mmCIF file of C-alpha atoms and ligand atoms in Angstrom:
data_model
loop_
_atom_site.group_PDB
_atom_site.id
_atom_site.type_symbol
_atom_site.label_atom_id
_atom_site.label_comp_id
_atom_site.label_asym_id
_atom_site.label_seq_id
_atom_site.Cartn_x
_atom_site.Cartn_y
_atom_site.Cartn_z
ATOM 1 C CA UNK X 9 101.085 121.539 92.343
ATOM 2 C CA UNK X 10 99.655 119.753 89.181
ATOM 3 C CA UNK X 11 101.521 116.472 90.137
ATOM 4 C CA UNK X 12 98.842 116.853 93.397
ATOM 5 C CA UNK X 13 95.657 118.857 91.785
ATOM 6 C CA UNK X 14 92.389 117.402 91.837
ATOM 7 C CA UNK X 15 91.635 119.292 88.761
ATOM 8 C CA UNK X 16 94.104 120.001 86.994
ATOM 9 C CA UNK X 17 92.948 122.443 83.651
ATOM 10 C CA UNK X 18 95.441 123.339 80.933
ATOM 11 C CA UNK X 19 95.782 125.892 77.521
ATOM 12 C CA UNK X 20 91.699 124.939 77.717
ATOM 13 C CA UNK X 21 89.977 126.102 74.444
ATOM 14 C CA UNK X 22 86.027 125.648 74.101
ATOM 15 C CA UNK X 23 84.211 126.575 70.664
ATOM 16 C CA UNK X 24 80.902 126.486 69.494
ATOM 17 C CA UNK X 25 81.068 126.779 66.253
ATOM 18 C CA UNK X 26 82.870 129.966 65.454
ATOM 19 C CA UNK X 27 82.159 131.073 68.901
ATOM 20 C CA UNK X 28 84.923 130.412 71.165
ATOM 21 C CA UNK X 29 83.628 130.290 74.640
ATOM 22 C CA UNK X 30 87.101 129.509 76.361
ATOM 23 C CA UNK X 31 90.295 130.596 75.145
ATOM 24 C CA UNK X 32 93.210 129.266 76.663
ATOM 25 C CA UNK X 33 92.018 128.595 79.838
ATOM 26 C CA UNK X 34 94.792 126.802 83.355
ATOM 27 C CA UNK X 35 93.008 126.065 86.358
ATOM 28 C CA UNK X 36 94.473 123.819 88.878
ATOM 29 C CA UNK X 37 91.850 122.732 91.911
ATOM 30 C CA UNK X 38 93.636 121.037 94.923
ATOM 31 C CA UNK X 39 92.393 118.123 97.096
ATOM 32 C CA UNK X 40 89.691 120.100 99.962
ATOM 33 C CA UNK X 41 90.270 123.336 98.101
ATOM 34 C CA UNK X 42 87.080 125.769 96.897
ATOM 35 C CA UNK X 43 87.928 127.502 94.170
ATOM 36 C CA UNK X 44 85.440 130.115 92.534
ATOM 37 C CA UNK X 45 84.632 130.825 89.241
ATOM 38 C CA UNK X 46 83.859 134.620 88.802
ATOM 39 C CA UNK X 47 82.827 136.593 85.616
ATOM 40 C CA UNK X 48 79.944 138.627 83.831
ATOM 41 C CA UNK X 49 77.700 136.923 81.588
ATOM 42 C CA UNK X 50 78.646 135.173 78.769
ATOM 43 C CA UNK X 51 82.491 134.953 80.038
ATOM 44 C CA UNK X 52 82.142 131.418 80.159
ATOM 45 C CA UNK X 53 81.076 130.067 83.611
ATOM 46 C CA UNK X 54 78.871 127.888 82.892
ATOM 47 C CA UNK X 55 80.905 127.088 79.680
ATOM 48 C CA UNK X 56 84.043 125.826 81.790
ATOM 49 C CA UNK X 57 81.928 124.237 84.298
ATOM 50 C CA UNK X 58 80.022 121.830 81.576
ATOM 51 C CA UNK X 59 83.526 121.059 79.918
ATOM 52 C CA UNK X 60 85.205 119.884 83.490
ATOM 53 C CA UNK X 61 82.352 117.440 84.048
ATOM 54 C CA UNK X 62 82.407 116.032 80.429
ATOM 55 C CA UNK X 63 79.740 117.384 78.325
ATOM 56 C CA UNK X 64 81.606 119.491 75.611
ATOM 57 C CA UNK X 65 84.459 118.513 73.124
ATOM 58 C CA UNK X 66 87.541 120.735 73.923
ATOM 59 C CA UNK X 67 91.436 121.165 72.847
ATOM 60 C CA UNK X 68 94.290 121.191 75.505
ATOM 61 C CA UNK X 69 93.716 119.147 78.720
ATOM 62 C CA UNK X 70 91.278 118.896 81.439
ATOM 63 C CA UNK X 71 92.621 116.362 84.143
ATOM 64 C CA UNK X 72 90.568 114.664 87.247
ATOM 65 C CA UNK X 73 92.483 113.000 89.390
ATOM 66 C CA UNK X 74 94.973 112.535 87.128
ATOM 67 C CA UNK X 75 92.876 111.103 84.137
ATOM 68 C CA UNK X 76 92.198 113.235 81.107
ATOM 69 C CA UNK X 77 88.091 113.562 81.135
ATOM 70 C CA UNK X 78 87.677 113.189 77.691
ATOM 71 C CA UNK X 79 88.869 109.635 78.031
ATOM 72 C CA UNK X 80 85.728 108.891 79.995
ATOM 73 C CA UNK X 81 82.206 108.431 79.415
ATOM 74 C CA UNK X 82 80.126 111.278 81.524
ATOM 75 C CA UNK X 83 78.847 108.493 83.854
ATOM 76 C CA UNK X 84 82.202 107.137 84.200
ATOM 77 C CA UNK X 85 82.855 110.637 85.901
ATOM 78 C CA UNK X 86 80.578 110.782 88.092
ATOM 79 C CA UNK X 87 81.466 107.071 89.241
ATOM 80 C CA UNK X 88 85.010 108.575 89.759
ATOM 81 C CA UNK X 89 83.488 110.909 92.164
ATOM 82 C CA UNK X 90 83.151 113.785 89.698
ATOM 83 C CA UNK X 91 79.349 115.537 90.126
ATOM 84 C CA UNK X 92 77.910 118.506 88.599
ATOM 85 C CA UNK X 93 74.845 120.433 89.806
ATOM 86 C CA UNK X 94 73.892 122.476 86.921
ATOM 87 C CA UNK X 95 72.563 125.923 86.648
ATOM 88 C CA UNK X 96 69.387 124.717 85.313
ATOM 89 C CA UNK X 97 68.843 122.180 88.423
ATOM 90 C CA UNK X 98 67.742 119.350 86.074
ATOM 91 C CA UNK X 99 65.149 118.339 89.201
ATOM 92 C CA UNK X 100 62.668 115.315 88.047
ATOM 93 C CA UNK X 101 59.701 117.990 88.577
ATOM 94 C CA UNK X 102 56.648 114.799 88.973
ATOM 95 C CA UNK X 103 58.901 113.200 91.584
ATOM 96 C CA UNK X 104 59.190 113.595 95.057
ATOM 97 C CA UNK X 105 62.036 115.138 96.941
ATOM 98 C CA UNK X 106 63.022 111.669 98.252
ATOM 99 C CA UNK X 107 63.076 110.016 94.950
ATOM 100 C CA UNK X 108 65.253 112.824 93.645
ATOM 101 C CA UNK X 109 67.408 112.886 96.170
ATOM 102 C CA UNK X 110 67.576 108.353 95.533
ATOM 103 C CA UNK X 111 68.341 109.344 91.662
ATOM 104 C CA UNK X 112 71.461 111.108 92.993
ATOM 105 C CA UNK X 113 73.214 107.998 94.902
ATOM 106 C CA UNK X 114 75.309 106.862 91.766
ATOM 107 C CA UNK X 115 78.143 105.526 93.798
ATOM 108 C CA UNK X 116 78.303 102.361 95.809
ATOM 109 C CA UNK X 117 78.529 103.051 99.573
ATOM 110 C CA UNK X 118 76.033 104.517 102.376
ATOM 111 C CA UNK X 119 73.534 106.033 101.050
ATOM 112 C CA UNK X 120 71.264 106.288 104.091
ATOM 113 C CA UNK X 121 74.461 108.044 105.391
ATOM 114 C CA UNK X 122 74.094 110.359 102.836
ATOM 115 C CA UNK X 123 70.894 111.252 103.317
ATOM 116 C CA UNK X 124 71.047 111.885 106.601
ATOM 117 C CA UNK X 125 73.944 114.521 105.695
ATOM 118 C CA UNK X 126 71.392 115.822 103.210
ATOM 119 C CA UNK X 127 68.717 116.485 105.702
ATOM 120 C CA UNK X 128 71.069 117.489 108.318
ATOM 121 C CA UNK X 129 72.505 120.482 106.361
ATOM 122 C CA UNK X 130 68.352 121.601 104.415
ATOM 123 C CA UNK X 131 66.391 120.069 107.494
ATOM 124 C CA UNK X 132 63.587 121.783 104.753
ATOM 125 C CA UNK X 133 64.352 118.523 102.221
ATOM 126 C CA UNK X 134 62.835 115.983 105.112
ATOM 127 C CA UNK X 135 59.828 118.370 106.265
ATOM 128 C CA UNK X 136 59.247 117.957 102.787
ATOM 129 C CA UNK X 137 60.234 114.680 101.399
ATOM 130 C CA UNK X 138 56.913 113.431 99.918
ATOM 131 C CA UNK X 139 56.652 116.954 98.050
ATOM 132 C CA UNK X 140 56.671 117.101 94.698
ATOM 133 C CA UNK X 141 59.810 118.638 93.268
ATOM 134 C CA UNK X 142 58.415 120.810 91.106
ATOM 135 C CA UNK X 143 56.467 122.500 93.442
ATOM 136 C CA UNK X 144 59.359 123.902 95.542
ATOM 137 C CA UNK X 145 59.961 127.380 95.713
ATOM 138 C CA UNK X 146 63.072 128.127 93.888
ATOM 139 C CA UNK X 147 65.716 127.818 96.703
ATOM 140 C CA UNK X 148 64.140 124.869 97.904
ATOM 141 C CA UNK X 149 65.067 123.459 94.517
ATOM 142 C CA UNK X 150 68.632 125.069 94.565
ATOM 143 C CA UNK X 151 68.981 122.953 98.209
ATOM 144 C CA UNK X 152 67.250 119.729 96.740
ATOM 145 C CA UNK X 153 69.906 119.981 93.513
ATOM 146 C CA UNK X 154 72.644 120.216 95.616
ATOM 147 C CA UNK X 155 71.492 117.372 97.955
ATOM 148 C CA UNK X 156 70.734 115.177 94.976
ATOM 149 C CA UNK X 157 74.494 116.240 94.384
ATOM 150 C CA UNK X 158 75.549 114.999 97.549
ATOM 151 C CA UNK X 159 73.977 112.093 97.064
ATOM 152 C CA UNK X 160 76.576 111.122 94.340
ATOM 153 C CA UNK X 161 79.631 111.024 97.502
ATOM 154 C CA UNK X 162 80.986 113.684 95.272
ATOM 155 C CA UNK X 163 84.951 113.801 95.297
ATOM 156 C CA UNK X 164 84.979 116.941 93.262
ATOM 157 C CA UNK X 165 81.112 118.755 93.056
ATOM 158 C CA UNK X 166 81.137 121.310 90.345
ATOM 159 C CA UNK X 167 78.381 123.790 91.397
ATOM 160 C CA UNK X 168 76.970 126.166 88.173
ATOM 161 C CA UNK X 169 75.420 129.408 89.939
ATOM 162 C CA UNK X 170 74.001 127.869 92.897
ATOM 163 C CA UNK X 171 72.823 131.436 94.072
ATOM 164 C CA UNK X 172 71.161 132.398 90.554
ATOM 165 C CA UNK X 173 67.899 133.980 91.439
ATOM 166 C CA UNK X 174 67.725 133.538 94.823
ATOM 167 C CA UNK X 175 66.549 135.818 97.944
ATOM 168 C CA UNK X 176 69.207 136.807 100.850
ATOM 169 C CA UNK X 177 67.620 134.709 103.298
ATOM 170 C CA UNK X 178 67.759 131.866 101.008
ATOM 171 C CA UNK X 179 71.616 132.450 100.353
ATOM 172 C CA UNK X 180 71.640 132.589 103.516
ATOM 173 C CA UNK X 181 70.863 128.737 104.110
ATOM 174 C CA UNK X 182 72.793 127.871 100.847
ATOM 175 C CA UNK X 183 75.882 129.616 102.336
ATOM 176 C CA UNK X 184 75.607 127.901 105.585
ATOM 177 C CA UNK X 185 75.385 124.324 103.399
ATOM 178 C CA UNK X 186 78.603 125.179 101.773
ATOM 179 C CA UNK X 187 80.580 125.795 104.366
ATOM 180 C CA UNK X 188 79.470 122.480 105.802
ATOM 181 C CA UNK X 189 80.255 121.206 102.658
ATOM 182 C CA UNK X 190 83.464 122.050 102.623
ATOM 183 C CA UNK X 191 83.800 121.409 106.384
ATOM 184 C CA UNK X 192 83.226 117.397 105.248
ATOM 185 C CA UNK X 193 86.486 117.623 102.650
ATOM 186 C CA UNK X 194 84.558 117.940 99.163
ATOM 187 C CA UNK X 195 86.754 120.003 96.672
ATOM 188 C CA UNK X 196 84.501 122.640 95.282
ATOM 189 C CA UNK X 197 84.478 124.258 91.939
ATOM 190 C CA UNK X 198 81.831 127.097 92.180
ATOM 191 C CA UNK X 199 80.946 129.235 88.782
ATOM 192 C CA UNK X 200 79.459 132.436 90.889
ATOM 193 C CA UNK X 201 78.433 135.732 89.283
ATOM 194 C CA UNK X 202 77.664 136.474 92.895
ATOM 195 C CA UNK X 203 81.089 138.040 94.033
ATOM 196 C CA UNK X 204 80.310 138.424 97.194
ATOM 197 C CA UNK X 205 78.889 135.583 97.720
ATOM 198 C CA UNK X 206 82.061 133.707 95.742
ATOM 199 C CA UNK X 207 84.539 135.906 98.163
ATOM 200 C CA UNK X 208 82.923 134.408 101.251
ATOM 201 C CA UNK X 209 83.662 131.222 100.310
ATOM 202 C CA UNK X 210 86.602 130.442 98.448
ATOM 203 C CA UNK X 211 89.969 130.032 98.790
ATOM 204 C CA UNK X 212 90.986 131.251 95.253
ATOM 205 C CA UNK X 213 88.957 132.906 93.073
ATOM 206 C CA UNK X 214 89.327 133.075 89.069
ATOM 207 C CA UNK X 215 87.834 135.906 87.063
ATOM 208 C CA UNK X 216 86.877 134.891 83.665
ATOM 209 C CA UNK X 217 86.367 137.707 80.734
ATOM 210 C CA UNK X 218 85.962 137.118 77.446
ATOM 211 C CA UNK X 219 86.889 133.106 77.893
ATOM 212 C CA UNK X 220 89.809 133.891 79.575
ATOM 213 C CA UNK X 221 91.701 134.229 82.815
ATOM 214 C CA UNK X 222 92.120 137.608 83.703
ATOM 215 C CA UNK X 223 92.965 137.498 87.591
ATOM 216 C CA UNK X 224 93.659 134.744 89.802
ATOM 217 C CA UNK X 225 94.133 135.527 93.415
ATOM 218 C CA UNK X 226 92.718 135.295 97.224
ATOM 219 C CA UNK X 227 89.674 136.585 97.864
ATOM 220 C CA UNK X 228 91.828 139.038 99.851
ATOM 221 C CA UNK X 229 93.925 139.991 97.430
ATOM 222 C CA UNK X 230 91.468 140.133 94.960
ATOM 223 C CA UNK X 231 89.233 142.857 97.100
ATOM 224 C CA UNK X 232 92.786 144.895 97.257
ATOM 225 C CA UNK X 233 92.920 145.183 93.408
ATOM 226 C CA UNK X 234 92.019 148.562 91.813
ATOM 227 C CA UNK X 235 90.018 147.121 88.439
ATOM 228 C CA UNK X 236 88.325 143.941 90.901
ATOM 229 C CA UNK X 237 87.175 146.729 93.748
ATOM 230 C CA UNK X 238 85.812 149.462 90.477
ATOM 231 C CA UNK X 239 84.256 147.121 87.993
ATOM 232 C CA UNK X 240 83.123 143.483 90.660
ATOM 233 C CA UNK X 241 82.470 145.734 94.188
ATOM 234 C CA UNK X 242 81.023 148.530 92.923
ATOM 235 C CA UNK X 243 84.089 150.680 94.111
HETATM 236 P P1 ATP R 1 76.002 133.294 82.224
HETATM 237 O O1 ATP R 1 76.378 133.741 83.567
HETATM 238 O O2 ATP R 1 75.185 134.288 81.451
HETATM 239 O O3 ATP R 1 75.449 131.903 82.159
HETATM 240 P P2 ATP R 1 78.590 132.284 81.482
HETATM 241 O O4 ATP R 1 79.764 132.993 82.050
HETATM 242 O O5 ATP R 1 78.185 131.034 82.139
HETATM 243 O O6 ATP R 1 77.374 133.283 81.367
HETATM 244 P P3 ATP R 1 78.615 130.784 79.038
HETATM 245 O O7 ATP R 1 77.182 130.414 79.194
HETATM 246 O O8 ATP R 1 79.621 129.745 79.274
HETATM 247 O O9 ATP R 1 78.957 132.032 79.959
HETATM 248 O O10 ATP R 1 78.807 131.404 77.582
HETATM 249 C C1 ATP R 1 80.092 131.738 77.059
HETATM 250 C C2 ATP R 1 79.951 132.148 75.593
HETATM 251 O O11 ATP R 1 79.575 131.030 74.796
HETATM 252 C C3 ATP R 1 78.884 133.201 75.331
HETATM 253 O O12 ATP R 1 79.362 134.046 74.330
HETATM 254 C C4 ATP R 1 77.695 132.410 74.840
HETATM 255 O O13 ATP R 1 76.893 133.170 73.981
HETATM 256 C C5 ATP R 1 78.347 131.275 74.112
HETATM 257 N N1 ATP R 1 77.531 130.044 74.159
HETATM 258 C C6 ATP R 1 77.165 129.354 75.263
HETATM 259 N N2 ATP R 1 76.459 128.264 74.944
HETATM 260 C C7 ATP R 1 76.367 128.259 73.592
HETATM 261 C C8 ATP R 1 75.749 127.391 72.647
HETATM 262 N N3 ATP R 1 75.115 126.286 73.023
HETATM 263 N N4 ATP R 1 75.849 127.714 71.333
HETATM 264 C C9 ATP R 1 76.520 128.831 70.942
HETATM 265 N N5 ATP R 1 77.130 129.676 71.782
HETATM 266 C C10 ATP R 1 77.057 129.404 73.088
#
């Protein structure tokens, strides 16, 4: 499979300083594949999600479509069709929705196309497109991130805890853009403390402890194991 992967992640260490984040860490992500990044805090989510798109130094080898992403500048990524929607959001608060969602279109190409898919899947982002960013209520931000996202014709779209925070019916509109999202062919890495939420929508899910892979599986198989079902499901 790593001849194929989209993201192809291998004997990944992370430090920072004497910290290490990641330790050892192979991930492979195939073409239209979601793939979801499960752990406690401080297992290193957000950690693994930061060095796939770029931002951190690391040792072993983190491939995107076939090129090794240290070799590239972070904009170069996201030109490649590599975006990241962080945990943080990142929103330009004093803009408007539109303008944030204009920042996003990196890539050559439609982007009135774009935004139409944008609207189409938060209908809530046009209502409000003159709004000021910063005065969305938190999932309205979550949707506007991951629009600006979308904006950037994403290939691969790294997602940091997309759900952090946020109120069932509000997941409940996120969860109906994702599967849209993957419904349109984007690859999906999602970092999820959520497990539920992460079961529902992935094909494979990773548990991380401790910086490292402890189970990889279906989210099937994963809701048959003993330790997932006791420690993840609450039994
Ligand atoms: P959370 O869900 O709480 O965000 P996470 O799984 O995303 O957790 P990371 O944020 O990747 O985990 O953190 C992994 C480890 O690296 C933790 O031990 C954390 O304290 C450490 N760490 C993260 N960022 C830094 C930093 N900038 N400097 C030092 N240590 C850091």
């Amino acid at each position: 499979e790593t001849g194929t992967a989209m993201l192809a992640v291998e004997e990944l260490h992370v430090s920072y300083g004497k910290v290490a984040a990641l330790q050892g860490i192979d991930l492979h992500v195939g073409r239209g594949e979601v793939v979801s990044v499960i752990g406690p805090n401080g297992a290193g989510k957000t950690t693994l999600a930061e060095t796939v798109s770029g931002f951190h130094d690391y040792e072993g080898s983190v491939r995107f479509d076939g090129t090794e992403v240290r070799s590239r500048s972070t904009s170069d990524l996201v030109g490649d069709g590599l975006v990241h929607c962080t945990e943080g959001r990142d929103l330009f608060g004093h803009m408007s929705v539109a303008d944030n969602l204009a920042l996003g279109a990196f890539r050559r190409g439609n982007a009135e196309e774009r935004r139409a898919f944008v609207y189409d899947l938060f209908p809530t982002l046009e209502d409000r497109a003159s709004q000021h960013a910063r005065t969305m209520s938190g999932g309205e931000q979550q949707m506007l991130a991951i629009g600006r996202a979308l904006m950037g014709s994403p290939d691969l779209l790294v997602l940091d805890e997309p759900t952090l925070g946020l109120a069932p019916v509000v997941l409940q509109d996120i969860s109906e853009g994702l599967e849209r999202i993957r419904e349109a062919g984007v690859t999906l890495l999602l970092c999820e403390q959520n497990v539920t939420f992460a079961m529902d929508h992935a094909d494979r899910i990773v548990l991380l402890e401790n910086g490292s892979v402890v189970r990889v599986g279906s989210p099937e198989d994963l809701r048959d194991d003993d330790y997932i079902r006791e420690v993840y499901l609450g039994g």
